[in-house]
Amino acid sequence: MSERAPTLAVIGGGQLARMMAQPAIALGLPLRLLAEASGVSAAQVIPDHVVGDYTDLATLRSVTAGCPVVTFDHEHVPTAHLHALEADGIAVRPGPDALVHAQDKAVMRARLAELDVPCPRNAVVATTADVEAFGLPCVLKTTRGGYDGKGVWVVHDLADAAPAFEAAAVAGVQILAEELVDFRRELSALVARSPSGQAAAYPVVASTQLGGVCHEVIAPAPDLAPSLAGEAQQIALRIAGALDVTGILAVELFETTDGRILVNELAMRPHNTGHWTQDGAVTSQFENHLRAVMDLPLGSPAPRARWTVMVNILGGPTDTGRLYDGFPHAMARDPHLRVHLYGKDLRPGRKVGHVNAYGDDLDDCLERARHAAAWFRGDLGETSE
């Protein structure tokens, strides 16, 4: 019997990799990290790390040497490099043939259409004339590279389309046009899937955005018809199986005003809409991602409490660099509150942490989580000296 678990390579040093570290410790699973810079979020807590460029194949090979499995904090590693790692005998999870659907929105839309998954009307466009033919208003997205509201333009007039094409030309990517969906709210269906095919589905959650950034998540989504919740989970499980996803798959959805659900985006990694699981589920998304990529039996996704609310802590416009000073007030006011900070430098609008509040009363959970996040942000007065 082996005395030590195999080392898992993780590419990307952001907060998602950082939050994999705690369950990895509990599982006795060593992590080796490729960080994009010294001192980034995950490098602060994963001692075995290398600073390097994830677009350089030699660097990827160096970091993954001796690691049977590699997984990711983000979706941006070039597909050809992932195929090369597979040829070296390393299990890439999720694999490049799956991951490309999270990397390229045009590829994703084409595949989901083949699977008859409900999506907004869409088309790849190359000119403003194409946009006019598609119909206004619409949403334009770069097919690769966009996140947290970046690479997305809402177009009501053809003149609004020019910045999208300028950005696409600089980045060397295409533009995808999508209908501007009349939606009631945004939902997220999160599932974990292992190479053996075992899958686990978390409760469907409701999320709200602030300036294109995920701001708040309520688990489970309030007043969601059981039929729609079941449909959302089945869609996520079907996509995970059809694309052969390994690890966490987050399917972001629109709930339309006429009672349908449409797939908006895919992410094949732990996701902001799953951060509530750290304190609100039997097994967090981070632990189940590790279990899945190592082909271990998955943990229960069942909620621990009736409600869990996650609110992101975003850098405020006048941050003083004293985020830690928020703890005395937040913890004294709410001993049940759970705070997760990312070790990031403060910048306006940047995600630097989140808080989770759970309990039997949704309004109480919302008030507690919102108050704590606002206090850390500095919206409720000065922190202590």
Tab-separated table of C-alpha atoms in Angstrom:
chain	number	residue	atom	x	y	z
A	1	MET	CA	0.000	0.000	0.000
A	2	SER	CA	1.337	3.433	-0.955
A	3	GLU	CA	2.255	5.657	1.981
A	4	ARG	CA	1.790	8.860	0.020
A	5	ALA	CA	-0.869	10.044	-2.401
A	6	PRO	CA	0.244	11.001	-5.923
A	7	THR	CA	0.970	14.683	-6.528
A	8	LEU	CA	-1.680	16.644	-8.426
A	9	ALA	CA	-0.433	19.446	-10.679
A	10	VAL	CA	-2.566	22.602	-10.729
A	11	ILE	CA	-2.114	25.227	-13.444
A	12	GLY	CA	-2.989	28.777	-12.396
A	13	GLY	CA	-2.381	30.584	-9.133
A	14	GLY	CA	-5.697	32.336	-8.490
A	15	GLN	CA	-8.150	31.972	-5.634
A	16	LEU	CA	-9.713	28.818	-7.062
A	17	ALA	CA	-6.405	26.975	-6.768
A	18	ARG	CA	-5.934	28.524	-3.321
A	19	MET	CA	-9.273	27.110	-2.182
A	20	MET	CA	-8.339	23.647	-3.471
A	21	ALA	CA	-5.473	23.592	-0.963
A	22	GLN	CA	-7.548	23.129	2.194
A	23	PRO	CA	-9.460	20.010	1.066
A	24	ALA	CA	-6.222	18.698	-0.476
A	25	ILE	CA	-4.620	18.870	2.979
A	26	ALA	CA	-7.535	16.939	4.478
A	27	LEU	CA	-7.283	14.320	1.723
A	28	GLY	CA	-3.510	14.050	2.135
A	29	LEU	CA	-3.166	15.024	-1.520
A	30	PRO	CA	0.035	16.941	-2.395
A	31	LEU	CA	-0.387	19.812	-4.856
A	32	ARG	CA	2.210	21.272	-7.208
A	33	LEU	CA	1.307	24.680	-8.573
A	34	LEU	CA	2.252	26.626	-11.677
A	35	ALA	CA	1.754	30.259	-10.644
A	36	GLU	CA	1.811	33.162	-13.072
A	37	ALA	CA	3.714	35.402	-10.623
A	38	SER	CA	5.342	35.186	-7.219
A	39	GLY	CA	3.063	35.890	-4.282
A	40	VAL	CA	-0.222	35.290	-6.126
A	41	SER	CA	-3.189	33.947	-4.197
A	42	ALA	CA	-2.536	30.183	-4.425
A	43	ALA	CA	1.265	30.478	-4.195
A	44	GLN	CA	0.832	31.889	-0.691
A	45	VAL	CA	-0.588	28.582	0.590
A	46	ILE	CA	0.898	25.898	-1.727
A	47	PRO	CA	4.619	25.576	-0.899
A	48	ASP	CA	5.426	23.369	-3.910
A	49	HIS	CA	5.028	25.979	-6.624
A	50	VAL	CA	6.865	27.257	-9.675
A	51	VAL	CA	6.476	30.682	-11.271
A	52	GLY	CA	6.181	30.462	-15.021
A	53	ASP	CA	4.198	30.958	-18.213
A	54	TYR	CA	1.296	28.526	-18.756
A	55	THR	CA	1.500	29.154	-22.511
A	56	ASP	CA	5.028	27.661	-22.596
A	57	LEU	CA	4.979	23.899	-23.167
A	58	ALA	CA	8.421	23.322	-21.632
A	59	THR	CA	7.251	24.998	-18.429
A	60	LEU	CA	4.087	22.895	-18.344
A	61	ARG	CA	6.141	19.726	-18.812
A	62	SER	CA	8.519	20.728	-16.038
A	63	VAL	CA	5.712	21.377	-13.556
A	64	THR	CA	3.771	18.217	-14.396
A	65	ALA	CA	6.812	15.907	-14.390
A	66	GLY	CA	6.086	13.053	-11.983
A	67	CYS	CA	2.440	14.083	-11.588
A	68	PRO	CA	-0.050	11.539	-12.949
A	69	VAL	CA	-2.846	14.149	-13.195
A	70	VAL	CA	-3.046	17.866	-14.020
A	71	THR	CA	-6.019	20.183	-13.457
A	72	PHE	CA	-6.659	23.908	-13.748
A	73	ASP	CA	-7.551	27.148	-12.007
A	74	HIS	CA	-8.560	28.642	-15.386
A	75	GLU	CA	-9.355	27.557	-18.955
A	76	HIS	CA	-6.641	29.417	-20.846
A	77	VAL	CA	-3.895	26.810	-21.399
A	78	PRO	CA	-3.460	26.302	-25.180
A	79	THR	CA	-5.283	23.209	-26.413
A	80	ALA	CA	-2.253	21.938	-28.355
A	81	HIS	CA	-0.179	21.963	-25.155
A	82	LEU	CA	-2.821	19.912	-23.365
A	83	HIS	CA	-2.750	17.311	-26.142
A	84	ALA	CA	1.049	17.224	-25.793
A	85	LEU	CA	0.760	16.549	-22.056
A	86	GLU	CA	-1.695	13.747	-22.788
A	87	ALA	CA	0.808	12.276	-25.256
A	88	ASP	CA	3.366	12.374	-22.414
A	89	GLY	CA	1.067	10.080	-20.423
A	90	ILE	CA	-0.385	12.684	-18.058
A	91	ALA	CA	-4.125	12.582	-17.372
A	92	VAL	CA	-5.402	16.068	-18.263
A	93	ARG	CA	-8.637	16.718	-16.346
A	94	PRO	CA	-10.748	18.129	-17.776
A	95	GLY	CA	-9.302	16.967	-21.083
A	96	PRO	CA	-8.563	19.278	-24.017
A	97	ASP	CA	-11.491	17.979	-26.080
A	98	ALA	CA	-13.836	18.952	-23.228
A	99	LEU	CA	-12.060	22.138	-22.181
A	100	VAL	CA	-12.224	23.718	-25.620
A	101	HIS	CA	-15.983	24.148	-25.069
A	102	ALA	CA	-15.225	26.434	-22.119
A	103	GLN	CA	-12.394	28.172	-23.981
A	104	ASP	CA	-14.273	28.980	-27.201
A	105	LYS	CA	-17.872	30.216	-27.083
A	106	ALA	CA	-18.476	29.524	-30.778
A	107	VAL	CA	-17.370	25.900	-30.381
A	108	MET	CA	-19.539	25.629	-27.271
A	109	ARG	CA	-22.640	26.988	-29.008
A	110	ALA	CA	-22.216	24.667	-31.996
A	111	ARG	CA	-21.857	21.593	-29.782
A	112	LEU	CA	-24.781	22.500	-27.553
A	113	ALA	CA	-26.921	22.935	-30.659
A	114	GLU	CA	-25.962	19.382	-31.710
A	115	LEU	CA	-27.033	18.195	-28.259
A	116	ASP	CA	-30.355	20.088	-28.558
A	117	VAL	CA	-29.584	22.040	-25.390
A	118	PRO	CA	-31.708	25.213	-25.096
A	119	CYS	CA	-29.560	28.293	-25.780
A	120	PRO	CA	-30.098	31.907	-26.853
A	121	ARG	CA	-30.239	32.447	-30.609
A	122	ASN	CA	-26.656	33.036	-31.756
A	123	ALA	CA	-24.326	33.370	-34.734
A	124	VAL	CA	-20.693	34.186	-35.451
A	125	VAL	CA	-20.485	37.662	-37.018
A	126	ALA	CA	-17.605	39.318	-38.868
A	127	THR	CA	-18.969	42.772	-39.731
A	128	THR	CA	-21.488	45.326	-38.552
A	129	ALA	CA	-23.610	44.272	-41.543
A	130	ASP	CA	-23.691	40.775	-40.036
A	131	VAL	CA	-24.809	42.275	-36.737
A	132	GLU	CA	-27.555	44.225	-38.488
A	133	ALA	CA	-28.705	41.050	-40.248
A	134	PHE	CA	-28.662	39.165	-36.924
A	135	GLY	CA	-30.912	41.795	-35.379
A	136	LEU	CA	-30.755	44.454	-32.690
A	137	PRO	CA	-30.618	44.685	-29.764
A	138	CYS	CA	-28.113	41.889	-29.178
A	139	VAL	CA	-25.080	40.907	-27.137
A	140	LEU	CA	-21.633	40.610	-28.721
A	141	LYS	CA	-18.971	38.426	-27.102
A	142	THR	CA	-15.391	37.600	-27.981
A	143	THR	CA	-15.280	33.863	-28.589
A	144	ARG	CA	-12.202	33.482	-26.404
A	145	GLY	CA	-10.704	35.199	-23.391
A	146	GLY	CA	-13.635	37.061	-21.836
A	147	TYR	CA	-14.575	36.751	-18.154
A	148	ASP	CA	-16.238	38.785	-15.382
A	149	GLY	CA	-17.982	41.007	-17.913
A	150	LYS	CA	-14.876	41.560	-20.034
A	151	GLY	CA	-15.217	40.868	-23.749
A	152	VAL	CA	-18.992	41.455	-23.680
A	153	TRP	CA	-20.917	44.329	-25.279
A	154	VAL	CA	-24.656	45.026	-25.225
A	155	VAL	CA	-25.484	46.537	-28.611
A	156	HIS	CA	-28.587	48.669	-29.166
A	157	ASP	CA	-27.187	50.618	-32.124
A	158	LEU	CA	-24.746	49.518	-34.827
A	159	ALA	CA	-22.246	52.111	-33.625
A	160	ASP	CA	-22.082	50.194	-30.334
A	161	ALA	CA	-20.620	47.196	-32.210
A	162	ALA	CA	-17.400	48.913	-33.286
A	163	PRO	CA	-15.500	48.419	-29.969
A	164	ALA	CA	-16.248	44.693	-30.074
A	165	PHE	CA	-14.730	44.226	-33.523
A	166	GLU	CA	-11.745	46.406	-32.606
A	167	ALA	CA	-11.082	44.286	-29.514
A	168	ALA	CA	-11.512	41.056	-31.494
A	169	ALA	CA	-9.031	42.213	-34.135
A	170	VAL	CA	-6.416	43.016	-31.491
A	171	ALA	CA	-6.932	39.661	-29.742
A	172	GLY	CA	-7.172	37.656	-32.966
A	173	VAL	CA	-10.539	36.119	-32.049
A	174	GLN	CA	-14.034	35.994	-33.503
A	175	ILE	CA	-17.208	37.715	-32.338
A	176	LEU	CA	-20.327	35.805	-31.362
A	177	ALA	CA	-23.711	37.555	-31.506
A	178	GLU	CA	-26.453	36.391	-29.157
A	179	GLU	CA	-29.995	37.526	-28.653
A	180	LEU	CA	-30.554	39.890	-25.742
A	181	VAL	CA	-32.530	37.523	-23.530
A	182	ASP	CA	-35.482	38.834	-21.547
A	183	PHE	CA	-34.652	37.002	-18.348
A	184	ARG	CA	-36.047	37.020	-14.833
A	185	ARG	CA	-32.747	36.057	-13.190
A	186	GLU	CA	-29.540	34.108	-13.655
A	187	LEU	CA	-29.176	30.565	-12.340
A	188	SER	CA	-26.262	28.174	-12.050
A	189	ALA	CA	-26.295	24.376	-12.114
A	190	LEU	CA	-23.097	22.840	-10.740
A	191	VAL	CA	-22.151	19.190	-11.160
A	192	ALA	CA	-19.078	17.086	-10.464
A	193	ARG	CA	-18.125	14.147	-12.702
A	194	SER	CA	-15.331	11.604	-12.393
A	195	PRO	CA	-13.536	9.655	-15.165
A	196	SER	CA	-15.459	6.584	-14.034
A	197	GLY	CA	-18.685	8.399	-14.915
A	198	GLN	CA	-19.932	8.984	-11.376
A	199	ALA	CA	-21.683	12.338	-11.114
A	200	ALA	CA	-23.115	14.522	-8.353
A	201	ALA	CA	-25.446	17.510	-8.825
A	202	TYR	CA	-25.578	20.437	-6.400
A	203	PRO	CA	-28.798	22.399	-5.793
A	204	VAL	CA	-29.478	24.999	-8.486
A	205	VAL	CA	-28.614	28.492	-7.247
A	206	ALA	CA	-29.597	32.051	-8.155
A	207	SER	CA	-26.841	34.588	-8.824
A	208	THR	CA	-26.752	38.339	-9.284
A	209	GLN	CA	-24.075	40.356	-11.075
A	210	LEU	CA	-22.560	43.732	-10.228
A	211	GLY	CA	-20.689	45.428	-13.057
A	212	GLY	CA	-20.390	42.097	-14.861
A	213	VAL	CA	-18.913	40.386	-11.772
A	214	CYS	CA	-20.716	37.734	-9.743
A	215	HIS	CA	-21.869	39.568	-6.614
A	216	GLU	CA	-24.291	37.366	-4.704
A	217	VAL	CA	-25.457	33.738	-4.746
A	218	ILE	CA	-28.473	32.216	-2.992
A	219	ALA	CA	-28.576	28.449	-2.535
A	220	PRO	CA	-30.979	27.013	-3.423
A	221	ALA	CA	-32.578	29.465	-5.864
A	222	PRO	CA	-35.692	30.852	-4.122
A	223	ASP	CA	-39.097	30.114	-5.643
A	224	LEU	CA	-37.664	28.000	-8.442
A	225	ALA	CA	-40.218	25.547	-9.779
A	226	PRO	CA	-39.085	21.980	-9.041
A	227	SER	CA	-39.561	21.111	-12.710
A	228	LEU	CA	-37.161	23.871	-13.805
A	229	ALA	CA	-34.645	22.955	-11.094
A	230	GLY	CA	-34.713	19.351	-12.261
A	231	GLU	CA	-34.397	20.413	-15.901
A	232	ALA	CA	-31.358	22.579	-15.078
A	233	GLN	CA	-29.630	19.725	-13.235
A	234	GLN	CA	-30.399	17.288	-16.047
A	235	ILE	CA	-29.005	19.720	-18.630
A	236	ALA	CA	-25.782	20.085	-16.623
A	237	LEU	CA	-25.428	16.320	-16.177
A	238	ARG	CA	-26.133	15.721	-19.873
A	239	ILE	CA	-23.528	18.281	-20.955
A	240	ALA	CA	-20.954	16.836	-18.542
A	241	GLY	CA	-21.512	13.350	-19.941
A	242	ALA	CA	-21.652	14.315	-23.615
A	243	LEU	CA	-18.496	16.450	-23.415
A	244	ASP	CA	-16.713	13.944	-21.152
A	245	VAL	CA	-16.032	16.569	-18.488
A	246	THR	CA	-13.901	15.546	-15.512
A	247	GLY	CA	-14.137	17.665	-12.374
A	248	ILE	CA	-16.564	20.497	-11.705
A	249	LEU	CA	-18.803	21.797	-14.488
A	250	ALA	CA	-20.711	25.032	-13.874
A	251	VAL	CA	-23.571	25.711	-16.278
A	252	GLU	CA	-24.706	29.322	-16.065
A	253	LEU	CA	-28.324	29.754	-17.120
A	254	PHE	CA	-30.983	32.353	-17.808
A	255	GLU	CA	-34.442	31.821	-16.356
A	256	THR	CA	-36.587	33.677	-18.892
A	257	THR	CA	-39.634	35.740	-18.046
A	258	ASP	CA	-41.794	33.196	-19.874
A	259	GLY	CA	-40.615	30.283	-17.714
A	260	ARG	CA	-37.817	28.678	-19.776
A	261	ILE	CA	-34.158	28.121	-19.034
A	262	LEU	CA	-31.366	28.813	-21.528
A	263	VAL	CA	-27.669	28.000	-21.213
A	264	ASN	CA	-25.520	31.124	-21.047
A	265	GLU	CA	-21.943	30.002	-20.270
A	266	LEU	CA	-19.914	26.917	-19.279
A	267	ALA	CA	-16.982	26.723	-16.854
A	268	MET	CA	-15.007	23.510	-16.296
A	269	ARG	CA	-13.450	24.255	-12.911
A	270	PRO	CA	-14.667	25.359	-9.492
A	271	HIS	CA	-16.845	28.411	-9.994
A	272	ASN	CA	-17.848	31.550	-8.120
A	273	THR	CA	-21.461	30.366	-8.004
A	274	GLY	CA	-20.274	27.296	-6.079
A	275	HIS	CA	-18.359	29.087	-3.309
A	276	TRP	CA	-21.382	28.667	-1.021
A	277	THR	CA	-20.610	24.931	-0.909
A	278	GLN	CA	-17.551	25.524	1.284
A	279	ASP	CA	-19.821	26.040	4.277
A	280	GLY	CA	-23.288	25.152	2.999
A	281	ALA	CA	-22.824	21.674	1.480
A	282	VAL	CA	-21.702	18.320	2.855
A	283	THR	CA	-18.868	18.295	0.293
A	284	SER	CA	-17.545	21.535	-1.179
A	285	GLN	CA	-17.077	22.026	-4.900
A	286	PHE	CA	-13.323	22.208	-4.274
A	287	GLU	CA	-13.158	18.836	-2.559
A	288	ASN	CA	-15.385	17.214	-5.157
A	289	HIS	CA	-13.238	18.678	-7.933
A	290	LEU	CA	-10.176	17.063	-6.370
A	291	ARG	CA	-12.008	13.785	-5.817
A	292	ALA	CA	-13.241	13.808	-9.402
A	293	VAL	CA	-9.928	14.523	-11.123
A	294	MET	CA	-8.207	11.871	-8.970
A	295	ASP	CA	-11.075	9.444	-9.734
A	296	LEU	CA	-12.016	9.050	-6.076
A	297	PRO	CA	-15.646	8.445	-5.039
A	298	LEU	CA	-17.524	11.739	-4.990
A	299	GLY	CA	-18.867	13.296	-1.816
A	300	SER	CA	-22.471	14.254	-1.152
A	301	PRO	CA	-23.559	17.576	-2.671
A	302	ALA	CA	-26.475	17.869	-0.240
A	303	PRO	CA	-26.953	21.192	1.574
A	304	ARG	CA	-26.172	21.391	5.290
A	305	ALA	CA	-28.715	24.162	5.936
A	306	ARG	CA	-31.997	25.322	4.464
A	307	TRP	CA	-30.342	28.421	2.979
A	308	THR	CA	-26.809	29.570	2.254
A	309	VAL	CA	-25.975	33.037	0.933
A	310	MET	CA	-22.594	33.922	-0.571
A	311	VAL	CA	-21.637	37.557	-1.135
A	312	ASN	CA	-18.348	38.513	-2.783
A	313	ILE	CA	-16.059	41.045	-1.120
A	314	LEU	CA	-15.057	43.477	-3.841
A	315	GLY	CA	-12.371	46.112	-3.567
A	316	GLY	CA	-13.897	49.523	-2.899
A	317	PRO	CA	-12.998	52.861	-4.499
A	318	THR	CA	-11.107	54.118	-1.417
A	319	ASP	CA	-9.464	50.949	-0.096
A	320	THR	CA	-6.749	51.518	2.488
A	321	GLY	CA	-5.212	48.047	2.317
A	322	ARG	CA	-6.582	47.010	5.727
A	323	LEU	CA	-8.956	44.244	4.698
A	324	TYR	CA	-7.942	42.098	7.672
A	325	ASP	CA	-9.172	44.851	10.010
A	326	GLY	CA	-12.740	43.904	9.094
A	327	PHE	CA	-12.541	40.693	11.125
A	328	PRO	CA	-13.186	42.079	14.648
A	329	HIS	CA	-16.502	43.668	13.707
A	330	ALA	CA	-17.715	40.923	11.359
A	331	MET	CA	-16.858	38.058	13.675
A	332	ALA	CA	-18.146	39.737	16.832
A	333	ARG	CA	-21.433	40.658	15.183
A	334	ASP	CA	-21.997	37.207	13.654
A	335	PRO	CA	-20.144	34.226	15.191
A	336	HIS	CA	-21.737	31.927	12.585
A	337	LEU	CA	-20.396	33.908	9.631
A	338	ARG	CA	-17.728	32.277	7.452
A	339	VAL	CA	-15.147	34.572	5.824
A	340	HIS	CA	-12.784	33.565	3.007
A	341	LEU	CA	-10.062	36.003	1.936
A	342	TYR	CA	-7.847	35.443	-1.103
A	343	GLY	CA	-4.617	37.210	-0.135
A	344	LYS	CA	-4.985	39.619	-3.063
A	345	ASP	CA	-3.967	43.236	-3.330
A	346	LEU	CA	-6.943	45.559	-3.162
A	347	ARG	CA	-8.159	47.203	-6.353
A	348	PRO	CA	-11.553	48.799	-7.070
A	349	GLY	CA	-14.033	46.115	-8.148
A	350	ARG	CA	-11.582	43.230	-7.691
A	351	LYS	CA	-12.785	40.043	-6.006
A	352	VAL	CA	-10.677	39.787	-2.861
A	353	GLY	CA	-12.808	37.380	-0.825
A	354	HIS	CA	-16.313	36.247	0.006
A	355	VAL	CA	-18.550	35.589	2.986
A	356	ASN	CA	-21.018	32.759	3.548
A	357	ALA	CA	-24.004	32.917	5.871
A	358	TYR	CA	-26.324	29.956	6.393
A	359	GLY	CA	-29.480	29.204	8.355
A	360	ASP	CA	-33.218	28.588	8.235
A	361	ASP	CA	-34.297	32.158	7.447
A	362	LEU	CA	-33.354	33.519	4.026
A	363	ASP	CA	-33.873	37.182	4.892
A	364	ASP	CA	-31.611	36.790	7.926
A	365	CYS	CA	-28.900	35.088	5.842
A	366	LEU	CA	-29.084	37.833	3.227
A	367	GLU	CA	-28.801	40.616	5.820
A	368	ARG	CA	-25.859	38.971	7.600
A	369	ALA	CA	-23.878	38.232	4.439
A	370	ARG	CA	-24.562	41.614	2.855
A	371	HIS	CA	-23.635	43.502	6.024
A	372	ALA	CA	-20.359	41.628	6.431
A	373	ALA	CA	-19.323	42.057	2.786
A	374	ALA	CA	-20.181	45.764	2.919
A	375	TRP	CA	-18.163	46.166	6.118
A	376	PHE	CA	-15.084	44.572	4.583
A	377	ARG	CA	-15.567	46.723	1.514
A	378	GLY	CA	-15.723	49.820	3.722
A	379	ASP	CA	-19.274	50.833	2.823
A	380	LEU	CA	-20.441	50.891	6.471
A	381	GLY	CA	-17.818	53.160	7.974
A	382	GLU	CA	-14.154	53.063	8.802
A	383	THR	CA	-12.487	49.887	10.035
A	384	SER	CA	-10.687	49.945	13.359
A	385	GLU	CA	-7.146	51.336	13.578
